[in-house]
Amino acid sequence: MKKSMLGVIDATMLPGEMGELAAHRSPAAIPFAGRYRLIDFVLSNMVNSDIQSVAIFPRSPYRSLMDHLGSGKDWDLNRKRDGLFFFPAPAKEGQFSRLAEHLDYFNRSDQKYVLLSNCTTIANMDFAPALDRFINEKCDILEIVHKGESAHIYLLSLGLLLDLIKNRNETGYQSVQNVVEDSSSSLTKCQYEFEGFLKRIKSVGDYYQTSMQLLEKDKWSELFNEFQPIYTKVKDEPPTNYLAGSYVTNAMIANGCIIEGEVNHSIVFRAVTVGKNSTVKNSIVMQKSKIGQNCILEHVILDKDVSIEDGAVLRGTPDNPLVIKKGSVERAVANS
């Protein structure tokens, strides 16, 4: 399948849809599952499907996303030919209008087909069977679905994509989704049902619920396996240090942490400190956050570099987790 598909990741999801988690970063760059970013999943799926040229169209702010992906080395996309490309999207309405700003890239591509995806679908998927169906059924556009709902991932020929972009003003179509949803279109539209674990992260609630599901062994095993690895930016850090008095149950804890309190049914990212007699339950704690002594956190999402001072109590609910913004300091007087 090499050289047959061009990967396009539309990372122009509005940051406001992800609340405080996307206040200073693209939704594609939101940390997830202890050591990954949301974009790692669709990007790794493309690489594992032998896609060798991937174009990412991010909306500002995208510094964090570019810092994470770099040259694409960790995904084997730092190539002399093809590889990873960034095309910051202009502030225009409509997917086709944004892609139109970079027609030269598409015109120079020698791939026959385009796999166009959003940036926040969490799955471990081989796109080869979808391409086989697309070709065998002579589809114009193939939509990947999960349990009958669109994953907002589409396959179409490069020629058709160029036609849709160039003729957008005449047809009124502003995105591939518009075409798929138009029942009067003369194009042949097919579906490919993906049966594995798949979640599309569209809100803080989606992010929290999906993260908690990964603490279930069967869900984790569906998403992470040795045959189709999920790649991410490599960081070398020491093992986590579990001090006397620490107690951990059903938790995902990354490298470089210092745990002296209790962590239960939670996800803890790299280089986090949990102080003595503190309890972290049903929560997500991102990289380099520091939790002091005698704290209680329940149904909380701490963004990166948050400091929780001794004695603070922070509680959200399963349906409305409390989000603490990046770099903030929470004191005991701010109990909730």
GROMACS .gro file of C-alpha atoms in nm:
model
  336
    1MET     CA    1   0.000   0.000   0.000
    2LYS     CA    2   0.305   0.226   0.010
    3LYS     CA    3   0.276   0.554  -0.183
    4SER     CA    4  -0.096   0.493  -0.245
    5MET     CA    5  -0.241   0.719   0.026
    6LEU     CA    6  -0.176   1.074   0.133
    7GLY     CA    7  -0.258   1.151   0.495
    8VAL     CA    8  -0.433   1.479   0.576
    9ILE     CA    9  -0.511   1.571   0.939
   10ASP     CA   10  -0.753   1.860   0.983
   11ALA     CA   11  -0.649   2.006   1.318
   12THR     CA   12  -0.868   2.315   1.294
   13MET     CA   13  -1.114   2.212   1.565
   14LEU     CA   14  -1.204   2.528   1.755
   15PRO     CA   15  -1.011   2.542   2.086
   16GLY     CA   16  -1.322   2.665   2.270
   17GLU     CA   17  -1.487   2.327   2.225
   18MET     CA   18  -1.231   2.174   2.466
   19GLY     CA   19  -1.258   2.445   2.729
   20GLU     CA   20  -0.962   2.522   2.953
   21LEU     CA   21  -0.766   2.225   2.815
   22ALA     CA   22  -0.725   2.406   2.483
   23ALA     CA   23  -0.678   2.758   2.617
   24HIS     CA   24  -0.306   2.759   2.531
   25ARG     CA   25  -0.276   2.472   2.282
   26SER     CA   26  -0.437   2.312   1.981
   27PRO     CA   27  -0.688   2.038   2.076
   28ALA     CA   28  -0.460   1.804   1.878
   29ALA     CA   29  -0.185   1.864   2.137
   30ILE     CA   30  -0.392   1.794   2.450
   31PRO     CA   31  -0.207   1.538   2.668
   32PHE     CA   32  -0.378   1.200   2.693
   33ALA     CA   33  -0.330   0.857   2.855
   34GLY     CA   34  -0.026   0.943   3.062
   35ARG     CA   35   0.230   1.013   2.790
   36TYR     CA   36   0.057   1.082   2.458
   37ARG     CA   37  -0.117   1.368   2.280
   38LEU     CA   38  -0.453   1.332   2.106
   39ILE     CA   39  -0.301   1.362   1.759
   40ASP     CA   40  -0.064   1.069   1.826
   41PHE     CA   41  -0.338   0.817   1.759
   42VAL     CA   42  -0.451   0.911   1.409
   43LEU     CA   43  -0.092   0.996   1.313
   44SER     CA   44   0.036   0.657   1.435
   45ASN     CA   45  -0.251   0.482   1.256
   46MET     CA   46  -0.146   0.649   0.932
   47VAL     CA   47   0.218   0.551   0.977
   48ASN     CA   48   0.123   0.193   1.067
   49SER     CA   49  -0.084   0.183   0.746
   50ASP     CA   50   0.228   0.269   0.541
   51ILE     CA   51   0.125   0.628   0.474
   52GLN     CA   52   0.455   0.808   0.417
   53SER     CA   53   0.335   1.164   0.356
   54VAL     CA   54   0.118   1.340   0.615
   55ALA     CA   55   0.000   1.701   0.602
   56ILE     CA   56  -0.128   1.863   0.921
   57PHE     CA   57  -0.347   2.173   0.901
   58PRO     CA   58  -0.348   2.330   1.250
   59ARG     CA   59  -0.529   2.639   1.374
   60SER     CA   60  -0.359   2.882   1.614
   61PRO     CA   61  -0.238   2.834   1.885
   62TYR     CA   62  -0.021   2.555   1.746
   63ARG     CA   63   0.322   2.608   1.906
   64SER     CA   64   0.268   2.320   2.150
   65LEU     CA   65   0.165   2.090   1.865
   66MET     CA   66   0.470   2.175   1.656
   67ASP     CA   67   0.698   2.133   1.957
   68HIS     CA   68   0.552   1.788   2.020
   69LEU     CA   69   0.578   1.660   1.662
   70GLY     CA   70   0.901   1.832   1.563
   71SER     CA   71   1.040   1.690   1.239
   72GLY     CA   72   0.828   1.375   1.274
   73LYS     CA   73   1.129   1.164   1.376
   74ASP     CA   74   0.942   0.968   1.644
   75TRP     CA   75   0.689   0.862   1.377
   76ASP     CA   76   0.958   0.786   1.114
   77LEU     CA   77   0.836   1.082   0.908
   78ASN     CA   78   1.162   1.281   0.892
   79ARG     CA   79   1.225   1.185   0.531
   80LYS     CA   80   1.403   1.333   0.231
   81ARG     CA   81   1.096   1.256   0.022
   82ASP     CA   82   0.743   1.293   0.157
   83GLY     CA   83   0.734   1.297   0.540
   84LEU     CA   84   0.555   1.535   0.776
   85PHE     CA   85   0.427   1.877   0.667
   86PHE     CA   86   0.271   2.165   0.862
   87PHE     CA   87   0.034   2.405   0.689
   88PRO     CA   88  -0.107   2.653   0.943
   89ALA     CA   89  -0.467   2.710   0.846
   90PRO     CA   90  -0.580   3.066   0.770
   91ALA     CA   91  -0.873   3.212   0.957
   92LYS     CA   92  -1.126   3.113   0.692
   93GLU     CA   93  -1.457   2.936   0.721
   94GLY     CA   94  -1.481   2.599   0.552
   95GLN     CA   95  -1.241   2.308   0.527
   96PHE     CA   96  -1.203   2.339   0.149
   97SER     CA   97  -1.122   2.712   0.172
   98ARG     CA   98  -0.842   2.637   0.418
   99LEU     CA   99  -0.702   2.351   0.209
  100ALA     CA  100  -0.717   2.575  -0.100
  101GLU     CA  101  -0.439   2.789   0.048
  102HIS     CA  102  -0.199   2.498  -0.006
  103LEU     CA  103  -0.301   2.359  -0.345
  104ASP     CA  104   0.065   2.338  -0.450
  105TYR     CA  105   0.120   2.063  -0.194
  106PHE     CA  106  -0.167   1.856  -0.331
  107ASN     CA  107  -0.068   1.919  -0.693
  108ARG     CA  108   0.285   1.794  -0.625
  109SER     CA  109   0.171   1.478  -0.445
  110ASP     CA  110   0.200   1.153  -0.637
  111GLN     CA  111  -0.036   0.951  -0.413
  112LYS     CA  112  -0.361   0.841  -0.575
  113TYR     CA  113  -0.584   0.849  -0.267
  114VAL     CA  114  -0.633   1.079   0.032
  115LEU     CA  115  -0.717   0.974   0.388
  116LEU     CA  116  -0.863   1.284   0.555
  117SER     CA  117  -0.910   1.275   0.931
  118ASN     CA  118  -0.987   1.494   1.227
  119CYS     CA  119  -0.723   1.522   1.501
  120THR     CA  120  -0.904   1.391   1.808
  121THR     CA  121  -1.031   1.042   1.722
  122ILE     CA  122  -0.884   0.784   1.961
  123ALA     CA  123  -0.847   0.439   1.803
  124ASN     CA  124  -0.590   0.184   1.689
  125MET     CA  125  -0.689   0.127   1.328
  126ASP     CA  126  -0.534  -0.023   1.015
  127PHE     CA  127  -0.663   0.173   0.716
  128ALA     CA  128  -0.574  -0.099   0.463
  129PRO     CA  129  -0.912  -0.280   0.483
  130ALA     CA  130  -1.092   0.052   0.436
  131LEU     CA  131  -0.884   0.124   0.125
  132ASP     CA  132  -0.960  -0.224  -0.009
  133ARG     CA  133  -1.334  -0.165   0.026
  134PHE     CA  134  -1.303   0.181  -0.128
  135ILE     CA  135  -1.134   0.033  -0.437
  136ASN     CA  136  -1.339  -0.286  -0.467
  137GLU     CA  137  -1.674  -0.112  -0.432
  138LYS     CA  138  -1.567   0.171  -0.663
  139CYS     CA  139  -1.660   0.437  -0.409
  140ASP     CA  140  -1.616   0.808  -0.469
  141ILE     CA  141  -1.601   0.874  -0.094
  142LEU     CA  142  -1.573   0.621   0.186
  143GLU     CA  143  -1.670   0.720   0.540
  144ILE     CA  144  -1.533   0.530   0.839
  145VAL     CA  145  -1.803   0.471   1.100
  146HIS     CA  146  -1.819   0.314   1.444
  147LYS     CA  147  -2.144   0.170   1.578
  148GLY     CA  148  -2.328   0.353   1.303
  149GLU     CA  149  -2.181   0.697   1.385
  150SER     CA  150  -1.929   0.881   1.173
  151ALA     CA  151  -1.567   0.883   1.291
  152HIS     CA  152  -1.516   1.187   1.063
  153ILE     CA  153  -1.245   1.001   0.874
  154TYR     CA  154  -1.284   0.982   0.496
  155LEU     CA  155  -1.119   0.821   0.194
  156LEU     CA  156  -1.139   0.972  -0.154
  157SER     CA  157  -0.921   1.010  -0.459
  158LEU     CA  158  -0.680   1.300  -0.474
  159GLY     CA  159  -0.840   1.406  -0.802
  160LEU     CA  160  -1.187   1.429  -0.646
  161LEU     CA  161  -1.054   1.624  -0.348
  162LEU     CA  162  -0.893   1.877  -0.583
  163ASP     CA  163  -1.218   1.909  -0.781
  164LEU     CA  164  -1.418   1.965  -0.461
  165ILE     CA  165  -1.175   2.233  -0.344
  166LYS     CA  166  -1.169   2.415  -0.677
  167ASN     CA  167  -1.546   2.402  -0.729
  168ARG     CA  168  -1.651   2.480  -0.371
  169ASN     CA  169  -1.813   2.811  -0.460
  170GLU     CA  170  -2.026   2.653  -0.734
  171THR     CA  171  -2.129   2.342  -0.539
  172GLY     CA  172  -2.167   2.506  -0.200
  173TYR     CA  173  -1.974   2.224  -0.034
  174GLN     CA  174  -1.732   2.350   0.229
  175SER     CA  175  -1.605   2.015   0.355
  176VAL     CA  176  -1.599   1.644   0.277
  177GLN     CA  177  -1.855   1.603   0.555
  178ASN     CA  178  -2.093   1.833   0.362
  179VAL     CA  179  -2.064   1.606   0.059
  180VAL     CA  180  -2.123   1.289   0.259
  181GLU     CA  181  -2.430   1.435   0.430
  182ASP     CA  182  -2.589   1.554   0.103
  183SER     CA  183  -2.837   1.283   0.004
  184SER     CA  184  -2.889   1.446  -0.336
  185SER     CA  185  -2.522   1.416  -0.436
  186SER     CA  186  -2.455   1.196  -0.739
  187LEU     CA  187  -2.127   1.070  -0.590
  188THR     CA  188  -2.106   0.708  -0.476
  189LYS     CA  189  -2.069   0.707  -0.098
  190CYS     CA  190  -1.972   0.398   0.101
  191GLN     CA  191  -1.913   0.318   0.466
  192TYR     CA  192  -1.655   0.110   0.647
  193GLU     CA  193  -1.751  -0.009   0.995
  194PHE     CA  194  -1.461  -0.014   1.243
  195GLU     CA  195  -1.535  -0.261   1.521
  196GLY     CA  196  -1.256  -0.185   1.770
  197PHE     CA  197  -1.236   0.072   2.048
  198LEU     CA  198  -1.298   0.421   1.910
  199LYS     CA  199  -1.385   0.750   2.075
  200ARG     CA  200  -1.396   1.095   1.924
  201ILE     CA  201  -1.295   1.358   2.181
  202LYS     CA  202  -1.516   1.664   2.129
  203SER     CA  203  -1.545   1.808   2.481
  204VAL     CA  204  -1.393   1.802   2.828
  205GLY     CA  205  -1.656   1.545   2.923
  206ASP     CA  206  -1.550   1.318   2.635
  207TYR     CA  207  -1.186   1.357   2.736
  208TYR     CA  208  -1.252   1.266   3.098
  209GLN     CA  209  -1.485   0.972   3.034
  210THR     CA  210  -1.258   0.821   2.767
  211SER     CA  211  -0.954   0.856   2.993
  212MET     CA  212  -1.133   0.676   3.276
  213GLN     CA  213  -1.235   0.396   3.038
  214LEU     CA  214  -0.871   0.326   2.963
  215LEU     CA  215  -0.829   0.210   3.323
  216GLU     CA  216  -1.035  -0.093   3.218
  217LYS     CA  217  -0.794  -0.363   3.101
  218ASP     CA  218  -0.994  -0.468   2.795
  219LYS     CA  219  -1.026  -0.110   2.669
  220TRP     CA  220  -0.655  -0.047   2.721
  221SER     CA  221  -0.565  -0.367   2.534
  222GLU     CA  222  -0.779  -0.266   2.236
  223LEU     CA  223  -0.602   0.066   2.206
  224PHE     CA  224  -0.243  -0.034   2.277
  225ASN     CA  225  -0.074  -0.343   2.134
  226GLU     CA  226   0.273  -0.441   2.019
  227PHE     CA  227   0.171  -0.506   1.659
  228GLN     CA  228   0.042  -0.154   1.588
  229PRO     CA  229   0.216   0.073   1.839
  230ILE     CA  230   0.103   0.424   1.917
  231TYR     CA  231   0.406   0.651   1.878
  232THR     CA  232   0.477   0.968   2.069
  233LYS     CA  233   0.761   1.206   2.148
  234VAL     CA  234   1.027   1.012   2.339
  235LYS     CA  235   1.140   1.150   2.674
  236ASP     CA  236   1.402   0.984   2.893
  237GLU     CA  237   1.304   0.996   3.259
  238PRO     CA  238   1.381   0.777   3.562
  239PRO     CA  239   1.132   0.522   3.698
  240THR     CA  240   0.864   0.643   3.937
  241ASN     CA  241   0.963   0.641   4.304
  242TYR     CA  242   0.700   0.499   4.541
  243LEU     CA  243   0.788   0.615   4.893
  244ALA     CA  244   0.685   0.465   5.226
  245GLY     CA  245   0.315   0.525   5.289
  246SER     CA  246   0.219   0.532   4.922
  247TYR     CA  247  -0.077   0.326   4.804
  248VAL     CA  248  -0.178   0.281   4.440
  249THR     CA  249  -0.478   0.090   4.302
  250ASN     CA  250  -0.604   0.066   3.942
  251ALA     CA  251  -0.399   0.360   3.823
  252MET     CA  252  -0.182   0.451   3.526
  253ILE     CA  253   0.136   0.625   3.639
  254ALA     CA  254   0.407   0.744   3.400
  255ASN     CA  255   0.782   0.769   3.462
  256GLY     CA  256   0.959   1.022   3.677
  257CYS     CA  257   0.692   1.060   3.947
  258ILE     CA  258   0.731   1.069   4.325
  259ILE     CA  259   0.433   0.908   4.499
  260GLU     CA  260   0.400   0.933   4.876
  261GLY     CA  261   0.019   0.948   4.905
  262GLU     CA  262  -0.272   0.743   4.766
  263VAL     CA  263  -0.363   0.721   4.398
  264ASN     CA  264  -0.684   0.537   4.308
  265HIS     CA  265  -0.846   0.492   3.964
  266SER     CA  266  -0.649   0.782   3.818
  267ILE     CA  267  -0.407   0.872   3.540
  268VAL     CA  268  -0.082   1.041   3.640
  269PHE     CA  269   0.155   1.181   3.377
  270ARG     CA  270   0.533   1.218   3.389
  271ALA     CA  271   0.724   1.389   3.671
  272VAL     CA  272   0.425   1.439   3.902
  273THR     CA  273   0.462   1.462   4.281
  274VAL     CA  274   0.188   1.335   4.515
  275GLY     CA  275   0.261   1.435   4.874
  276LYS     CA  276   0.223   1.247   5.201
  277ASN     CA  277  -0.133   1.168   5.317
  278SER     CA  278  -0.281   1.309   4.996
  279THR     CA  279  -0.550   1.123   4.800
  280VAL     CA  280  -0.597   1.137   4.424
  281LYS     CA  281  -0.913   0.956   4.310
  282ASN     CA  282  -1.090   0.937   3.973
  283SER     CA  283  -0.862   1.213   3.847
  284ILE     CA  284  -0.614   1.306   3.572
  285VAL     CA  285  -0.289   1.476   3.672
  286MET     CA  286  -0.076   1.608   3.387
  287GLN     CA  287   0.300   1.645   3.358
  288LYS     CA  288   0.510   1.813   3.631
  289SER     CA  289   0.214   1.897   3.853
  290LYS     CA  290   0.287   1.898   4.226
  291ILE     CA  291   0.035   1.793   4.489
  292GLY     CA  292   0.129   1.883   4.845
  293GLN     CA  293   0.055   1.699   5.166
  294ASN     CA  294  -0.292   1.624   5.311
  295CYS     CA  295  -0.472   1.711   4.986
  296ILE     CA  296  -0.788   1.552   4.843
  297LEU     CA  297  -0.853   1.546   4.468
  298GLU     CA  298  -1.159   1.371   4.328
  299HIS     CA  299  -1.296   1.394   3.972
  300VAL     CA  300  -1.033   1.657   3.890
  301ILE     CA  301  -0.823   1.729   3.581
  302LEU     CA  302  -0.497   1.909   3.659
  303ASP     CA  303  -0.330   2.055   3.352
  304LYS     CA  304   0.050   2.071   3.326
  305ASP     CA  305   0.265   2.244   3.590
  306VAL     CA  306  -0.015   2.293   3.844
  307SER     CA  307   0.078   2.331   4.211
  308ILE     CA  308  -0.165   2.217   4.481
  309GLU     CA  309  -0.064   2.350   4.820
  310ASP     CA  310  -0.088   2.150   5.144
  311GLY     CA  311  -0.439   2.082   5.268
  312ALA     CA  312  -0.628   2.178   4.952
  313VAL     CA  313  -0.950   1.992   4.872
  314LEU     CA  314  -1.066   1.986   4.508
  315ARG     CA  315  -1.375   1.800   4.395
  316GLY     CA  316  -1.567   1.777   4.071
  317THR     CA  317  -1.824   1.521   3.960
  318PRO     CA  318  -1.815   1.236   3.705
  319ASP     CA  319  -2.031   1.443   3.469
  320ASN     CA  320  -1.857   1.772   3.537
  321PRO     CA  321  -1.490   1.719   3.630
  322LEU     CA  322  -1.312   2.016   3.781
  323VAL     CA  323  -1.043   2.146   3.542
  324ILE     CA  324  -0.748   2.338   3.688
  325LYS     CA  325  -0.570   2.541   3.423
  326LYS     CA  326  -0.207   2.502   3.326
  327GLY     CA  327   0.050   2.658   3.559
  328SER     CA  328  -0.198   2.766   3.826
  329VAL     CA  329  -0.159   2.743   4.204
  330GLU     CA  330  -0.442   2.610   4.421
  331ARG     CA  331  -0.430   2.692   4.790
  332ALA     CA  332  -0.611   2.536   5.084
  333VAL     CA  333  -0.836   2.843   5.117
  334ALA     CA  334  -0.972   2.757   4.770
  335ASN     CA  335  -1.139   2.440   4.897
  336SER     CA  336  -1.439   2.327   4.694
   0.00000   0.00000   0.00000
